[in-house]
Tab-separated table of C-alpha atoms (C1' of nucleotides) in Angstrom:
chain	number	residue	atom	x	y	z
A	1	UNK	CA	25.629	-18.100	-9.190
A	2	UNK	CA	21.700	-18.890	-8.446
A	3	UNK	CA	19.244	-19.194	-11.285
A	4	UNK	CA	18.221	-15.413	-10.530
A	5	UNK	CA	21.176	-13.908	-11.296
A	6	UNK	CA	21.770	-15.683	-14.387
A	7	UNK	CA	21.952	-12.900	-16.986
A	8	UNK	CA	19.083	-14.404	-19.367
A	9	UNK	CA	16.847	-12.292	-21.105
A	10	UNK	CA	13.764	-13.279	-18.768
A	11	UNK	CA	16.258	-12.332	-15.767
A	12	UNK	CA	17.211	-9.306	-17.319
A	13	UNK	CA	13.609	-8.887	-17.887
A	14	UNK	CA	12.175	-9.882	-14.391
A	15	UNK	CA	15.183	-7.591	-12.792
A	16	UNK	CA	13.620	-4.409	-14.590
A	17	UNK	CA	10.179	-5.010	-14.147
A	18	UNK	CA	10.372	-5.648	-10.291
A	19	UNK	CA	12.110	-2.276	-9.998
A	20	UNK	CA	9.249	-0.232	-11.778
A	21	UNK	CA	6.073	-2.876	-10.687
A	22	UNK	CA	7.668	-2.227	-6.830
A	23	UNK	CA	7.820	1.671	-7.643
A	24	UNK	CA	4.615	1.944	-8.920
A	25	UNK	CA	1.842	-0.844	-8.107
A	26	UNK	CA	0.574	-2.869	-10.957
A	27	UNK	CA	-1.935	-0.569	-12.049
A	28	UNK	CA	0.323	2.432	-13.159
A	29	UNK	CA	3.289	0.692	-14.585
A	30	UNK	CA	3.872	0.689	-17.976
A	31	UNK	CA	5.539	-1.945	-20.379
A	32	UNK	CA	7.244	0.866	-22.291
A	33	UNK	CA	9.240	1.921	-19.178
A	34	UNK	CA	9.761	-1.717	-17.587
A	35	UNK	CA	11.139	-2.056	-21.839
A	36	UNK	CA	13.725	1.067	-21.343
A	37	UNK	CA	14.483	-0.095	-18.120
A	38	UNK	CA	16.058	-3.531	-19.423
A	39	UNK	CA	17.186	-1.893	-22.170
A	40	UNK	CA	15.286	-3.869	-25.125
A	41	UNK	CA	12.321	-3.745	-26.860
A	42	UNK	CA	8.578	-3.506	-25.577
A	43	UNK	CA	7.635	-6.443	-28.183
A	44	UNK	CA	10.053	-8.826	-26.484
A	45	UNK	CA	8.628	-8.313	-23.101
A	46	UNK	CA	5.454	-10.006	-24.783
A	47	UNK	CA	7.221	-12.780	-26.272
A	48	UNK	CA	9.301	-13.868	-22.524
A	49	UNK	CA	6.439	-13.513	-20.534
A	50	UNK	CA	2.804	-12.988	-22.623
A	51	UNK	CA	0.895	-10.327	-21.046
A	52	UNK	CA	1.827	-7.574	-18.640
A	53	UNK	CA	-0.339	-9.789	-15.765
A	54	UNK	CA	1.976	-12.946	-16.256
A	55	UNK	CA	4.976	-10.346	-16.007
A	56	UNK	CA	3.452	-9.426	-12.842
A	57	UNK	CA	2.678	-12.548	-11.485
A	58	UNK	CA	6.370	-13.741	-11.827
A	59	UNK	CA	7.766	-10.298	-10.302
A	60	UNK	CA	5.736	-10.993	-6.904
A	61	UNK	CA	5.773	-14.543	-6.931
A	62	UNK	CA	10.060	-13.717	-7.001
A	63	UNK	CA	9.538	-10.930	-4.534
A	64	UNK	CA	7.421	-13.169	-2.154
A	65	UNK	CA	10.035	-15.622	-2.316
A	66	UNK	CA	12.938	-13.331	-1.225
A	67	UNK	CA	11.097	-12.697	2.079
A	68	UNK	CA	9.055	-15.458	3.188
A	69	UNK	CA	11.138	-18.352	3.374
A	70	UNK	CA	13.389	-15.885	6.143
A	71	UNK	CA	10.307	-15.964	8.230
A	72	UNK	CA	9.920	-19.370	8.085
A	73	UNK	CA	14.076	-20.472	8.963
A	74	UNK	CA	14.019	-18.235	11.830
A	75	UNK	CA	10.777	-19.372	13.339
A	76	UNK	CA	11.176	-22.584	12.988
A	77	UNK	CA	14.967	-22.990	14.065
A	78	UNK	CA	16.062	-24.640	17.089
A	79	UNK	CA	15.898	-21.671	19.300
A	80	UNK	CA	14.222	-19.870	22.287
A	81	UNK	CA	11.433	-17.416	21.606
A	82	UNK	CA	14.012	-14.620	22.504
A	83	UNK	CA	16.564	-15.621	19.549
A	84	UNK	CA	13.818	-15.737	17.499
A	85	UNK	CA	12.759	-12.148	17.957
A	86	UNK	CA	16.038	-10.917	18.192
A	87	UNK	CA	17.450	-12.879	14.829
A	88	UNK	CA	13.940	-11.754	12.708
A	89	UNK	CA	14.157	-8.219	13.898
A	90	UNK	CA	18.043	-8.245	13.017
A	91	UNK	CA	17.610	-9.962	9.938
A	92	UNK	CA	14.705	-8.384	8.628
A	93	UNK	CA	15.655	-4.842	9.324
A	94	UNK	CA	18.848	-5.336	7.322
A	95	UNK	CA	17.008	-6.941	4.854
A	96	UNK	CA	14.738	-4.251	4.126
A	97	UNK	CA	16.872	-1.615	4.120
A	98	UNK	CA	18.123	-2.929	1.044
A	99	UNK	CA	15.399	-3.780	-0.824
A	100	UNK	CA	13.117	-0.526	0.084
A	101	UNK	CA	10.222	-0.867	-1.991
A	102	UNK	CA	9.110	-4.665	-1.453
A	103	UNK	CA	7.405	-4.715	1.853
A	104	UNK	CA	4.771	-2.202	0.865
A	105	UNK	CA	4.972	-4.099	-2.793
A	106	UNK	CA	3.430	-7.254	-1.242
A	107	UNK	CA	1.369	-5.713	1.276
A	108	UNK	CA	-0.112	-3.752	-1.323
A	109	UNK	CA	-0.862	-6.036	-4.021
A	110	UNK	CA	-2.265	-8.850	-1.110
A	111	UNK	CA	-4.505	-6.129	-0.159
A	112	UNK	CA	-5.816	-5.387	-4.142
A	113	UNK	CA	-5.959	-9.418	-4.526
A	114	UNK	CA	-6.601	-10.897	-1.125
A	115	UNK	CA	-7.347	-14.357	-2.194
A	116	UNK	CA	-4.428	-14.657	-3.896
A	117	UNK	CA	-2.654	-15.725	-0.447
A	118	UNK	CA	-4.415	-18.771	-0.928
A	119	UNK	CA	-1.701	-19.486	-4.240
A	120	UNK	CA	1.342	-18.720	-1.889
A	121	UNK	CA	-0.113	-20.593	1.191
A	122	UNK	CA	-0.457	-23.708	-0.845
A	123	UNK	CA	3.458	-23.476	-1.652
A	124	UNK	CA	6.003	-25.421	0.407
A	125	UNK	CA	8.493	-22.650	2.686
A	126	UNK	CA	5.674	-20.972	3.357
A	127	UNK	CA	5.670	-19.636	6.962
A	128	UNK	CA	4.114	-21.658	9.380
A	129	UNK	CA	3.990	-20.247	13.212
A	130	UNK	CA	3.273	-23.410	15.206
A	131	UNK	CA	6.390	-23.960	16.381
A	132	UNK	CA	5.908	-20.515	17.737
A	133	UNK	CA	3.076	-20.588	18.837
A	134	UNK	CA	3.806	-23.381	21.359
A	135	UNK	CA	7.159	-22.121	22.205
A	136	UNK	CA	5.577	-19.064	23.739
A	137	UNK	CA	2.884	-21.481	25.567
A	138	UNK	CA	5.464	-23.291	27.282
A	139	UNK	CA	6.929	-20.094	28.672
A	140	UNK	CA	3.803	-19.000	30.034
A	141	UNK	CA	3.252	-22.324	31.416
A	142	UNK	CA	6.486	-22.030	33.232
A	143	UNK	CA	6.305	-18.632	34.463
A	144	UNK	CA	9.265	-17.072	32.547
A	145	UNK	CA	6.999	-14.377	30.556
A	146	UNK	CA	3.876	-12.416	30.887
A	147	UNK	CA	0.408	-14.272	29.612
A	148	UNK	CA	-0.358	-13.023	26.034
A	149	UNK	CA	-2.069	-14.512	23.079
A	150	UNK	CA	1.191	-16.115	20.689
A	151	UNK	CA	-0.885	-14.726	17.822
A	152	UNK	CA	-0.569	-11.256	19.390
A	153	UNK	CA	2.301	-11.669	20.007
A	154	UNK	CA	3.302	-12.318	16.554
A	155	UNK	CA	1.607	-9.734	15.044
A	156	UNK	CA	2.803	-7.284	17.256
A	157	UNK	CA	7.037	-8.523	16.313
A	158	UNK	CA	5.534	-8.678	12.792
A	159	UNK	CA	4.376	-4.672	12.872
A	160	UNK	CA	6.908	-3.794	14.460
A	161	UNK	CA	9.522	-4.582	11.884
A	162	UNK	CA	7.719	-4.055	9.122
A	163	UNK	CA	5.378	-0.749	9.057
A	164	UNK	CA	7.891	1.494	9.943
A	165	UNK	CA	9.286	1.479	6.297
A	166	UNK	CA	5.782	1.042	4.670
A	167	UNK	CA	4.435	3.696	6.381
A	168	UNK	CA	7.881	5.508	6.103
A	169	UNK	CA	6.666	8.907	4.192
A	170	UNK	CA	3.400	9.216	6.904
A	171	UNK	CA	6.246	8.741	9.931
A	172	UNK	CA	8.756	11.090	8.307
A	173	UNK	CA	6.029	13.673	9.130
A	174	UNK	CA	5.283	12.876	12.084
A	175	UNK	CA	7.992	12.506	13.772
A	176	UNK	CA	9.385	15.430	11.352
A	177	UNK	CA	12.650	14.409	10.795
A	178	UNK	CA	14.712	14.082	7.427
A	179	UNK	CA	15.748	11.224	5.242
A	180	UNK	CA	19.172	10.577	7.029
A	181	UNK	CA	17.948	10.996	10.125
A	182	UNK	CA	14.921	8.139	9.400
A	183	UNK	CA	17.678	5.749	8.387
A	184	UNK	CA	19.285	5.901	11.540
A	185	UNK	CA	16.383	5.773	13.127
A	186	UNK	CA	15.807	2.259	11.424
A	187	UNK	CA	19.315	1.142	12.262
A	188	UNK	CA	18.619	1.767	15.968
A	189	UNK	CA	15.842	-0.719	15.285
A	190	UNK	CA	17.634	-3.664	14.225
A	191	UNK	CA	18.098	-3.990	18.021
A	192	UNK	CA	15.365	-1.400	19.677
A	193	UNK	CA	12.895	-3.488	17.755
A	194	UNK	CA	13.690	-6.788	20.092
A	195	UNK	CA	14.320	-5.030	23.329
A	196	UNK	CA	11.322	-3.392	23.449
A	197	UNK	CA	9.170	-6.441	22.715
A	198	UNK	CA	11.100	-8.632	25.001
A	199	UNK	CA	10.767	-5.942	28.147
A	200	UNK	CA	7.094	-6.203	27.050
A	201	UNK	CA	6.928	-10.093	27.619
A	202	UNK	CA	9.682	-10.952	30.264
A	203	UNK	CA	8.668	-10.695	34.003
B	1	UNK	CA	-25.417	17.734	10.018
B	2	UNK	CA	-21.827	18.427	9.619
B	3	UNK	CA	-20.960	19.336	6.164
B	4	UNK	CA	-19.126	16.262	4.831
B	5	UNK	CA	-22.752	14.589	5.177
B	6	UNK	CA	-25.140	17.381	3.158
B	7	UNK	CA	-26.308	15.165	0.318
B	8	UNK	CA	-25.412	17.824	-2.322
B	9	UNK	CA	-24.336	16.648	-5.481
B	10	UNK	CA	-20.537	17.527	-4.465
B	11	UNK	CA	-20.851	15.220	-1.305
B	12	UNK	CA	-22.440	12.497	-2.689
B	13	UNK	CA	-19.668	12.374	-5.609
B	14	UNK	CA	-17.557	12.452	-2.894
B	15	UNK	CA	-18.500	10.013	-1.205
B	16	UNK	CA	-18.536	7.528	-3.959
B	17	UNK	CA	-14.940	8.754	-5.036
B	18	UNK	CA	-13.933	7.808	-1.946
B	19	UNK	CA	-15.088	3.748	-2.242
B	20	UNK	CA	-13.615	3.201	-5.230
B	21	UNK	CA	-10.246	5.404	-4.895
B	22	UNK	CA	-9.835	3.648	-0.789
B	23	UNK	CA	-10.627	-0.120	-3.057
B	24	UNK	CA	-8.517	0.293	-5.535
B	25	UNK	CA	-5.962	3.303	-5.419
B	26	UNK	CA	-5.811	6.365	-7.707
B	27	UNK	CA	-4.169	4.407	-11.262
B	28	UNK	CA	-6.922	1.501	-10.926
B	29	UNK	CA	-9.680	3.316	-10.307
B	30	UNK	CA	-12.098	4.197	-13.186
B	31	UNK	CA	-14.238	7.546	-13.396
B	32	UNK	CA	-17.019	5.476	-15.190
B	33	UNK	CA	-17.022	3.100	-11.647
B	34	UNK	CA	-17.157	6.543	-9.064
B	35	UNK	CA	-20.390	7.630	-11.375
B	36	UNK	CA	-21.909	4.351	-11.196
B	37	UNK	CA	-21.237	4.099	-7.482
B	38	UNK	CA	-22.692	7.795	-7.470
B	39	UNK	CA	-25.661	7.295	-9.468
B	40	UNK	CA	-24.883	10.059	-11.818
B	41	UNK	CA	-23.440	10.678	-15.174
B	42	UNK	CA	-19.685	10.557	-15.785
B	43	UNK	CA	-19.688	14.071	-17.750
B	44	UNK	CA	-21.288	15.148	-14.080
B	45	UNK	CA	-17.686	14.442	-12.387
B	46	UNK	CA	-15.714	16.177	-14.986
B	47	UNK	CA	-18.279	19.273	-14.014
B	48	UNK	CA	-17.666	19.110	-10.177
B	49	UNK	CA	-14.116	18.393	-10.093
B	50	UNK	CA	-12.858	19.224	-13.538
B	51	UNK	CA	-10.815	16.263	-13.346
B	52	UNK	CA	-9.494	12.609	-11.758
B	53	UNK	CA	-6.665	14.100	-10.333
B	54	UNK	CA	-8.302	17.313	-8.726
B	55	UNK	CA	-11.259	14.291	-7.730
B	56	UNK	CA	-8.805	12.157	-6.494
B	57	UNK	CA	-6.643	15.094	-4.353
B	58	UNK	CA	-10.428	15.712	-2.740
B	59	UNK	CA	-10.791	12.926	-1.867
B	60	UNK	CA	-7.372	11.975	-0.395
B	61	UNK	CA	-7.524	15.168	1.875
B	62	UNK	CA	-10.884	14.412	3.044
B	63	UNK	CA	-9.455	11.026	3.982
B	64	UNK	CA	-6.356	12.331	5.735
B	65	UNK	CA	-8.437	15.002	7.873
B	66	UNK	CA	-10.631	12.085	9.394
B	67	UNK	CA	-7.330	10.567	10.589
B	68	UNK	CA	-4.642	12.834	11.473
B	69	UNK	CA	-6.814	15.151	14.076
B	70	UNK	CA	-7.869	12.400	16.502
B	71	UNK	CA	-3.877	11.605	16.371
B	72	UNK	CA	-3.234	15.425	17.261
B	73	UNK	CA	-5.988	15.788	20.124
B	74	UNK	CA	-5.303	12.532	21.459
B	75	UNK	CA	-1.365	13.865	21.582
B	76	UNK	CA	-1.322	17.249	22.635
B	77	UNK	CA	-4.491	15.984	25.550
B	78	UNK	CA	-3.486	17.178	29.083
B	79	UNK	CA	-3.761	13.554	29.779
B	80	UNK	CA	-0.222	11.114	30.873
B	81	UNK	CA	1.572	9.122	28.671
B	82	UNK	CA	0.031	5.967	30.013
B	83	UNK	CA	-3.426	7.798	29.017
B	84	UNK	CA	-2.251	8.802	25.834
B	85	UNK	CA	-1.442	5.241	24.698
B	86	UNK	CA	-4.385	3.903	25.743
B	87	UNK	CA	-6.566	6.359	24.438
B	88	UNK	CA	-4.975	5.973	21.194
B	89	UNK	CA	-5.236	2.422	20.682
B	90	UNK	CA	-8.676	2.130	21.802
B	91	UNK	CA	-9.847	4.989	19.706
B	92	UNK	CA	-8.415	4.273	16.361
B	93	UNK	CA	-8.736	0.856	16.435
B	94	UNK	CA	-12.153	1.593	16.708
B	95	UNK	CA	-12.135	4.286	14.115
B	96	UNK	CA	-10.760	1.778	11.661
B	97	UNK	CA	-13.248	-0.937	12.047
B	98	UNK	CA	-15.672	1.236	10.442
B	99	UNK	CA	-13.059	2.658	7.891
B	100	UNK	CA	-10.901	-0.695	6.777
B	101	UNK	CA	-10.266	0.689	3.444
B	102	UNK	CA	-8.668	4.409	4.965
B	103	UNK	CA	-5.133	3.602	6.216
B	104	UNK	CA	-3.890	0.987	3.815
B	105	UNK	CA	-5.344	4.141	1.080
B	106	UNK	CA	-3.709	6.625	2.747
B	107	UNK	CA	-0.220	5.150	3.226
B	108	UNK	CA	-0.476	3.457	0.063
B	109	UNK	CA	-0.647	7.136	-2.031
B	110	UNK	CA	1.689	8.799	0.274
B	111	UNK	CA	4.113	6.293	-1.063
B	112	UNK	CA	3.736	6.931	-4.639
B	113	UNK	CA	3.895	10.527	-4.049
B	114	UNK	CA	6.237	10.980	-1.351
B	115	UNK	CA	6.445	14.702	-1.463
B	116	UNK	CA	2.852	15.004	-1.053
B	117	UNK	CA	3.553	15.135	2.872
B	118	UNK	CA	4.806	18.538	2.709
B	119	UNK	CA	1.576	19.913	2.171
B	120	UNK	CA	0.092	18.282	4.556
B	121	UNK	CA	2.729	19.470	7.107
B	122	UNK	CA	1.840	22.903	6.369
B	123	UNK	CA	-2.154	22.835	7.427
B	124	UNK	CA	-3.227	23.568	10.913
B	125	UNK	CA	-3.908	20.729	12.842
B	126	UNK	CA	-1.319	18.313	11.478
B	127	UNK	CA	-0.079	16.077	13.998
B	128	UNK	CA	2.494	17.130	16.260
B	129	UNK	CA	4.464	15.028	18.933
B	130	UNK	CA	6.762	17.640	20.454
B	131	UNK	CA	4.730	17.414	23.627
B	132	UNK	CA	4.362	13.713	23.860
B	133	UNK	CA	8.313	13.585	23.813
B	134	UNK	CA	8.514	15.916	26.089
B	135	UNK	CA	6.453	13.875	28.762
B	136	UNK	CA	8.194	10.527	27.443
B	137	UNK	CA	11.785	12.179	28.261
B	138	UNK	CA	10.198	13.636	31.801
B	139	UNK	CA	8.928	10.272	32.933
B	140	UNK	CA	12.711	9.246	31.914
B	141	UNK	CA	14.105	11.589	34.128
B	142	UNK	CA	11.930	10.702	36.552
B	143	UNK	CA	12.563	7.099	36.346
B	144	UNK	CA	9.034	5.528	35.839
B	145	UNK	CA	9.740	4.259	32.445
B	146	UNK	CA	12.907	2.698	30.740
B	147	UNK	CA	15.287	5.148	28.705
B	148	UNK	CA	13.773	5.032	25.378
B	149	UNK	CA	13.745	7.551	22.036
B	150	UNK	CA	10.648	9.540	22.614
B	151	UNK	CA	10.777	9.183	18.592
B	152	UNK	CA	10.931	4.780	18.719
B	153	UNK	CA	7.977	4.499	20.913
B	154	UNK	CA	6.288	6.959	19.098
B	155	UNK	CA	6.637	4.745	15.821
B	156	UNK	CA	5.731	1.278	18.053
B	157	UNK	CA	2.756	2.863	18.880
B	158	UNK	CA	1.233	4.053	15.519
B	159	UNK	CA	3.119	0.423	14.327
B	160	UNK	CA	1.131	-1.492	16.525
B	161	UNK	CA	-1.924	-0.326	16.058
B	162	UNK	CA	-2.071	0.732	11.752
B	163	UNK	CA	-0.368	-2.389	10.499
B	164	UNK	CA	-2.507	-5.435	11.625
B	165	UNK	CA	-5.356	-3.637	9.503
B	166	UNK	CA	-2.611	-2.542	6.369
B	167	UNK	CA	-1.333	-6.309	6.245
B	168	UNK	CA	-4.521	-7.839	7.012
B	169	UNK	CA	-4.200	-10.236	4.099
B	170	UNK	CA	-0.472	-11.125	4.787
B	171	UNK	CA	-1.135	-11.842	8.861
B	172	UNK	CA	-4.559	-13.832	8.084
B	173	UNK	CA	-2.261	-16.227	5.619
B	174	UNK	CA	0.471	-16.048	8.809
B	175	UNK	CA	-1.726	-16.723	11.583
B	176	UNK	CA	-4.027	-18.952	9.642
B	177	UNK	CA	-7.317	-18.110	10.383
B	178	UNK	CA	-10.493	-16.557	8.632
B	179	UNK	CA	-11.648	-12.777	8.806
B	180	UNK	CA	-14.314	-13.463	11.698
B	181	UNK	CA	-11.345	-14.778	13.946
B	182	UNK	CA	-9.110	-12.185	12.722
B	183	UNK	CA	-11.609	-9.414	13.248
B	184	UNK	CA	-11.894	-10.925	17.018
B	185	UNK	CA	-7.872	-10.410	17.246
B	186	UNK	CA	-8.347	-6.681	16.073
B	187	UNK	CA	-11.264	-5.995	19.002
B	188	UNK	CA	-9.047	-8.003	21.338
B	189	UNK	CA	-5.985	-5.327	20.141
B	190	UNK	CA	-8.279	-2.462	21.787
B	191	UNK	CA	-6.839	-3.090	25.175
B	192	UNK	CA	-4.079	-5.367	24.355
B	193	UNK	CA	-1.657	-3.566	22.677
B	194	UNK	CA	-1.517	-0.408	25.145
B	195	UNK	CA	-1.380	-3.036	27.863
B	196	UNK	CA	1.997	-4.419	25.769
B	197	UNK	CA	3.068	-0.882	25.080
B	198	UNK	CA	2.787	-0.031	28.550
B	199	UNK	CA	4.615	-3.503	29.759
B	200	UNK	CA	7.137	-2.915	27.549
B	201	UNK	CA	8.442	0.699	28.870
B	202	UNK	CA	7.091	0.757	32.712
B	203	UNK	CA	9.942	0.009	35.228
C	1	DG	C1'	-27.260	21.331	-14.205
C	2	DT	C1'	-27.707	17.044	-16.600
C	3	DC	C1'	-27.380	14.182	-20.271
C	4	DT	C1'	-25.508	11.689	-25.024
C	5	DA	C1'	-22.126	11.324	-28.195
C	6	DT	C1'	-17.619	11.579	-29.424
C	7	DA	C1'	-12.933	13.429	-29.672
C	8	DG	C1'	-8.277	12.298	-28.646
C	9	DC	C1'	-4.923	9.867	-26.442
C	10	DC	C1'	-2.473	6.212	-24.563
C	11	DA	C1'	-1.189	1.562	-23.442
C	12	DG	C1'	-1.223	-3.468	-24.184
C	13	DA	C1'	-0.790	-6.611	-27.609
C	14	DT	C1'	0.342	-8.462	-32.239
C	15	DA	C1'	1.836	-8.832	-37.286
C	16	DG	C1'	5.428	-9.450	-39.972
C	17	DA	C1'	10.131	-8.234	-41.794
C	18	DC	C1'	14.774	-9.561	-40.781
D	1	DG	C1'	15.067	-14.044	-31.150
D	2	DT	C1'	14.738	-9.152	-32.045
D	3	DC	C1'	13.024	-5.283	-34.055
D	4	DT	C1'	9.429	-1.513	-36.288
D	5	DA	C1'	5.017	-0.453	-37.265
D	6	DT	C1'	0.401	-0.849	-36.284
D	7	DC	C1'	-3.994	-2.491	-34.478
D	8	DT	C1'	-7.434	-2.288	-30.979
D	9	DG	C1'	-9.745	-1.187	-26.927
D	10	DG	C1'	-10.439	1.561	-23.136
D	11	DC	C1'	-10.104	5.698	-20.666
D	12	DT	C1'	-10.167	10.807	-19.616
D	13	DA	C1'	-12.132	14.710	-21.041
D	14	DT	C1'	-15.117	17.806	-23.699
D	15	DA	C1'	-18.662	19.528	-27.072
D	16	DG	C1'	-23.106	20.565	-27.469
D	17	DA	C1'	-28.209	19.532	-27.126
D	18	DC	C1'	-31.770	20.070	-23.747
DNA sequence: GTCTATAGCCAGATAGAC
DNA sequence: GTCTATCTGGCTATAGAC
């Protein structure tokens, strides 16, 4: 049993208030419900963590921490640039469709605070594409796939995996399709996702 | 002069609304801050717009309409696929150089309220991709592009080109640079990313 | 139409009993 | 450590003078 699932009073705390800070943003959460939803009192919310900011801080500080360090293993492990985009599309997708409400949680709250990346980038784990970045090099230097920018390239695997569930509602509409039907749309991707980006590169 | 740019009292209201709700979402944002942004009184907002909600819904539709119709024309054009991506990246990448604030806003309040969609389905002039899967699943048939779900490339496209400006914050901290050298990436995207659409699905 | 002043409410935070 | 009751400040919204 890791330290998070410990059943402390701060866990039991932390556990309620990511669900309603991820539901709602910072802004329009409220300590009463994040209270009812751990089933104590709003006082002792103030005595674990202080103020509703500190509460916050720890709930995306934890939710940073679930998905970051991911990034990280796969890009840096000891394999080709195709593994890598297969494995993080795999993994990631999976991921995600557990945990529904965290990508656009972090997105969101980077994009109210942006120079609060500097905090995580400081921390060990966090992701570092060098490795990557060179891999890809090497493979254009050799021929085996198309010239493009690594950078591009990662932000391109990065979008690809990710917005489709932050920008899930928007999509829905689009493409006009129900809630089922979007899920298995999203399951397709856990390997669409790293076919389509590899036809793009390959020769 | 179009409308939306009349400076009538209503406009200009508007158009402050429309800083402060994009900067820091509908909960956050402060009717005292949209009158000081508007140079008016705040009593002057209740009269327009009787309240932050009915403000805020103004605004948010006003936001959505400067989006979704380039998606529809650029769609429904009697132009090829090929075309169509193209013409779509280059377009609202542009578009959102001007506008950072606009998609991260708009998917960002279609999340909290995901049932706000519906109403936008129902206007005239909300996007529609019935044709551009036709064409996809023609070009199929045809055999100039990979089998693919009309409905998958649909999402890489809009994927592609939304997100790098959504997670800004996140990809800057990824890729390690500053905004001038991330803002190069982003004019670089303009061509790139219909070029690695295009890779990606041509036989 | 435009302003000042204020009503009324709600949420974060704390005091203090147990 | 845990609760109830309450303080305090800030925010939306309105009343009412001009």
């Amino acid at each position: 049993m890791t330290v998070e699932e410990q059943s402390t009073p701060e866990n039991n705390i932390l556990k309620a208030a990511k669900e309603i800070f991820q539901k709602k943003g910072m802004a329009a959460a409220r300590m009463q419900e994040i209270a009812d939803e751990a089933g104590i009192n709003k006082a002792m919310l103030h005595y674990y963590y202080r103020s509703k900011e500190l509460l916050f801080e720890a709930v995306f500080k934890s939710a940073f921490h679930m998905l970051a360090p991911q990034l990280n293993e796969i890009m840096n492990a000891d394999t080709s640039v195709f593994e890598k985009i297969k494995n993080f599309s795999s993994n990631y997708i999976s991921f995600v469709l557990k945990h529904p409400y965290l990508p656009n949680f972090i997105i969101q709250e980077l994009n109210r605070n942006p120079e609060f990346v500097k905090n995580l980038i400081a921390e060990k784990n966090f992701p570092n594409i060098s490795k990557f970045k060179q891999q890809v090099n090497h493979k254009i230097e050799a021929g085996e796939i198309r010239p493009i920018n690594p950078e591009q390239l990662f932000i391109n695997i990065i979008s690809l995996n990710i917005f489709p569930f932050i920008g899930a509602p928007l999509l829905k509409g689009f493409v006009n399709i129900n809630d089922e039907a979007y899920k298995q749309l999203m399951e397709d991707r856990k390997t669409e996702v790293a076919d389509f980006i590899i036809n793009a590169i390959k020769i």
